[in-house]
Amino acid sequence: MKKIFLAAAAALALTTGANAAEEVHIPKETWTFNGVLGHFDKQQIQRGFQVYKDVCANCHSLKYVAFRHLGALGYSEAQIRSLAATYQVDDGPNDEGDMFKRPGRASDHIPKPYANDALARAGNGGALPPDLSLITKAREGGPDYIYHLLIGYEDAPAGVEMSPGLNYNKYFPGHQIAMTKQITDGVVTYADGAPNDAAHVAKDVTAFLHWAAEPNLEARHATGLRVVLYALIFAVLAFFAKRRLWKDIPH
Ligand code: HEC
């Protein structure tokens, strides 16, 4: 019995030891969408969309986002229509049975950069750039992780053997990532004149990706608040009702 117990304890120590070595501490960031009153800063999300469009969209798709969804960021219908029209999207088959390309419409989804995963891998040294629609929810650490990943490129520490074609990143699990550093100071210039150093750009694009992953966050927060208010009012009413009902009963 004692042996089994010792073995179990040793196994536990081993696994937790391994986890501790793997675990990277991801610092917490301040986001406008955190907390019960959290909301999206539309200006920031628009800037983040610009970063996605100008930088990330070269490799990453955003398959659940249609142009018309961008209306939630404060773009007018005309702006969305003309943005969509700058893309060529696949359509068809036509009467001859052929697929064809036509300018995008507001109802189209943002076209993906590669026709299929094999092409995407071929263009990225064998690694697949994941779709970014739900990425802030799909990764442990959420937006904090994505933000730090984007600015977490460093020289590999002495003694760390890097595989060819991979880049050292402090926050990527295993520290070797196929994506090269994408965000540098001034990689985009914002129309609203907001700061465009790497940290701000990374923050903006992460906020945009979080909007893409959870477009209903504000509505959810508002509903939560209404439910809490309702429960509070109900509790107060119940309290006075109870006092009234029990008033004449000695206890
Ligand atoms: C030149 C192509 C390219 C561009 C441009 C690019 N990426 Fe990537 N990205 C990749 C590849 C390839 C991977 C897969 C890396 C791997 O698995 O090692 C990746 C992986 C990722 C991941 C997943 C990391 C994880 O935990 O698995 C995120 C998040 C990401 N990219 C965000 C971005 C953002 C945001 C931008 C724009 C600022 C961007 N990428 C621009 C190629 C690119």
Coordinates of N, CA and C and ligand atoms in Angstrom, one line a residue, residues 51-52 54-60 114 120-121 123-132 135-136 139 145-146 149-150 153 166 171-173 176-183 187 201-202 205-206 209, ligand 1:
V51 N -5.2 46.6 -39.3 CA -4.0 45.8 -39.1 C -4.2 44.4 -39.7
Y52 N -5.4 43.9 -39.4 CA -5.7 42.5 -39.9 C -5.6 42.6 -41.4
D54 N -4.3 44.8 -43.6 CA -3.0 45.1 -44.2 C -1.9 44.1 -43.9
V55 N -1.9 43.4 -42.8 CA -0.8 42.5 -42.4 C -1.3 41.0 -42.4
C56 N -2.1 40.7 -41.4 CA -2.5 39.3 -41.1 C -3.2 38.6 -42.2
A57 N -4.0 39.4 -43.0 CA -4.8 38.8 -44.0 C -4.0 38.2 -45.2
N58 N -2.7 38.5 -45.2 CA -1.8 37.9 -46.2 C -1.7 36.4 -46.0
C59 N -1.9 35.9 -44.7 CA -1.7 34.5 -44.4 C -2.9 33.9 -43.7
H60 N -3.7 34.7 -42.9 CA -4.7 34.2 -42.1 C -6.1 34.5 -42.6
Y114 N -5.7 31.8 -48.9 CA -5.3 30.6 -49.7 C -6.5 29.8 -50.0
A120 N -1.8 26.8 -48.2 CA -1.4 27.7 -47.1 C -0.2 27.1 -46.4
R121 N -0.1 25.8 -46.3 CA 1.1 25.2 -45.7 C 2.3 25.4 -46.6
G123 N 2.9 27.7 -48.6 CA 3.4 29.0 -48.6 C 4.0 29.4 -47.3
N124 N 4.0 28.5 -46.3 CA 4.5 28.9 -44.9 C 5.4 27.8 -44.3
G125 N 6.2 27.3 -45.2 CA 7.2 26.3 -44.7 C 6.6 25.1 -44.0
G126 N 5.4 24.7 -44.4 CA 4.8 23.5 -43.9 C 3.8 23.8 -42.7
A127 N 3.8 25.0 -42.2 CA 3.0 25.3 -41.0 C 1.7 26.0 -41.5
L128 N 0.6 25.7 -40.8 CA -0.7 26.2 -41.3 C -1.1 27.4 -40.4
P129 N -1.2 28.6 -41.1 CA -1.7 29.7 -40.3 C -3.2 29.5 -40.0
P130 N -3.5 29.4 -38.7 CA -4.9 29.1 -38.3 C -5.9 30.2 -38.7
D131 N -7.1 29.9 -38.9 CA -8.2 30.9 -39.0 C -8.2 31.7 -37.8
L132 N -8.4 33.0 -37.9 CA -8.3 33.9 -36.7 C -9.7 34.2 -36.1
I135 N -9.8 32.8 -32.6 CA -8.5 32.5 -31.9 C -8.4 33.1 -30.5
T136 N -9.0 34.2 -30.2 CA -8.9 34.7 -28.8 C -9.6 33.8 -27.8
R139 N -7.4 30.0 -27.5 CA -6.1 29.8 -26.9 C -6.2 30.2 -25.4
Y145 N -2.8 36.4 -24.2 CA -1.8 35.6 -24.8 C -1.6 36.1 -26.3
I146 N -2.6 36.3 -27.0 CA -2.4 36.8 -28.4 C -1.6 38.0 -28.5
L149 N 2.0 37.2 -27.6 CA 2.6 36.4 -28.6 C 3.1 37.3 -29.8
L150 N 2.3 38.3 -30.1 CA 2.6 39.1 -31.3 C 3.8 40.0 -31.0
Y153 N 8.6 38.1 -29.7 CA 9.8 37.6 -30.4 C 11.0 38.1 -29.8
L166 N 12.1 28.2 -37.9 CA 11.2 28.5 -36.8 C 11.9 29.7 -36.0
Y171 N 6.3 33.5 -25.7 CA 5.0 33.1 -25.2 C 4.4 31.9 -25.9
F172 N 4.9 31.5 -27.1 CA 4.4 30.4 -27.9 C 4.8 29.1 -27.1
P173 N 3.8 28.2 -26.9 CA 4.2 26.9 -26.3 C 5.3 26.2 -27.0
Q176 N 9.0 27.8 -30.3 CA 9.4 27.8 -31.6 C 8.2 27.9 -32.6
I177 N 8.1 29.0 -33.2 CA 6.9 29.3 -34.0 C 7.3 29.5 -35.5
A178 N 6.4 29.1 -36.4 CA 6.7 29.2 -37.8 C 6.5 30.6 -38.3
M179 N 5.5 31.3 -37.6 CA 5.2 32.7 -38.0 C 6.4 33.6 -37.6
T180 N 6.9 34.4 -38.6 CA 7.9 35.4 -38.3 C 7.3 36.6 -37.6
K181 N 8.1 37.4 -37.0 CA 7.6 38.6 -36.4 C 6.8 39.5 -37.4
Q182 N 5.6 39.8 -37.1 CA 4.8 40.5 -38.0 C 4.5 42.0 -37.6
I183 N 4.6 42.2 -36.3 CA 4.3 43.6 -35.9 C 5.5 44.3 -35.4
V187 N 4.4 49.5 -38.6 CA 4.0 48.6 -39.7 C 2.7 49.1 -40.4
V201 N -0.1 48.6 -31.9 CA -0.6 47.9 -33.0 C -1.1 46.5 -32.6
A202 N -0.2 45.8 -31.8 CA -0.6 44.5 -31.3 C -1.8 44.5 -30.5
V205 N -5.0 45.1 -32.9 CA -5.4 43.9 -33.7 C -5.9 42.8 -32.8
T206 N -5.4 42.7 -31.6 CA -5.9 41.7 -30.6 C -7.4 42.1 -30.2
L209 N -9.6 41.1 -33.0 CA -9.8 39.7 -33.0 C -10.8 39.2 -31.9
Ligands
HEC1 C1 3.5 35.4 -43.6 C2 2.4 34.7 -43.1 C3 1.8 35.2 -41.8 C4 1.4 36.5 -41.5 C5 1.4 37.7 -42.4 C6 0.8 36.4 -40.1 N1 0.9 35.1 -39.7 FE1 0.2 34.4 -37.9 N2 0.8 32.6 -38.3 C7 1.5 32.2 -39.5 C8 1.8 30.8 -39.4 C9 2.5 30.0 -40.5 C10 1.3 30.3 -38.2 C11 1.5 28.9 -37.6 C12 2.6 28.9 -36.6 C13 3.0 27.6 -36.1 O1 2.1 26.7 -35.9 O2 4.2 27.4 -35.7 C14 0.7 31.5 -37.5 C15 0.1 31.4 -36.3 C16 -0.6 32.5 -35.7 C17 -1.3 32.4 -34.4 C18 -1.5 31.1 -33.6 C19 -0.5 30.9 -32.5 C20 -0.8 29.7 -31.7 O3 -0.9 29.9 -30.4 O4 -1.0 28.7 -32.2 C21 -1.8 33.6 -34.2 C22 -2.7 34.1 -33.0 C23 -1.4 34.5 -35.3 N3 -0.6 33.7 -36.2 C24 -1.8 35.8 -35.4 C25 -1.4 36.6 -36.4 C26 -1.7 38.0 -36.5 C27 -2.6 38.8 -35.5 C28 -1.1 38.5 -37.6 C29 -1.2 39.9 -38.1 C30 -0.6 40.9 -37.3 C31 -0.4 37.4 -38.3 N4 -0.6 36.3 -37.5 C32 0.2 37.5 -39.5 C33 1.8 33.0 -40.6 C34 1.5 34.4 -40.6

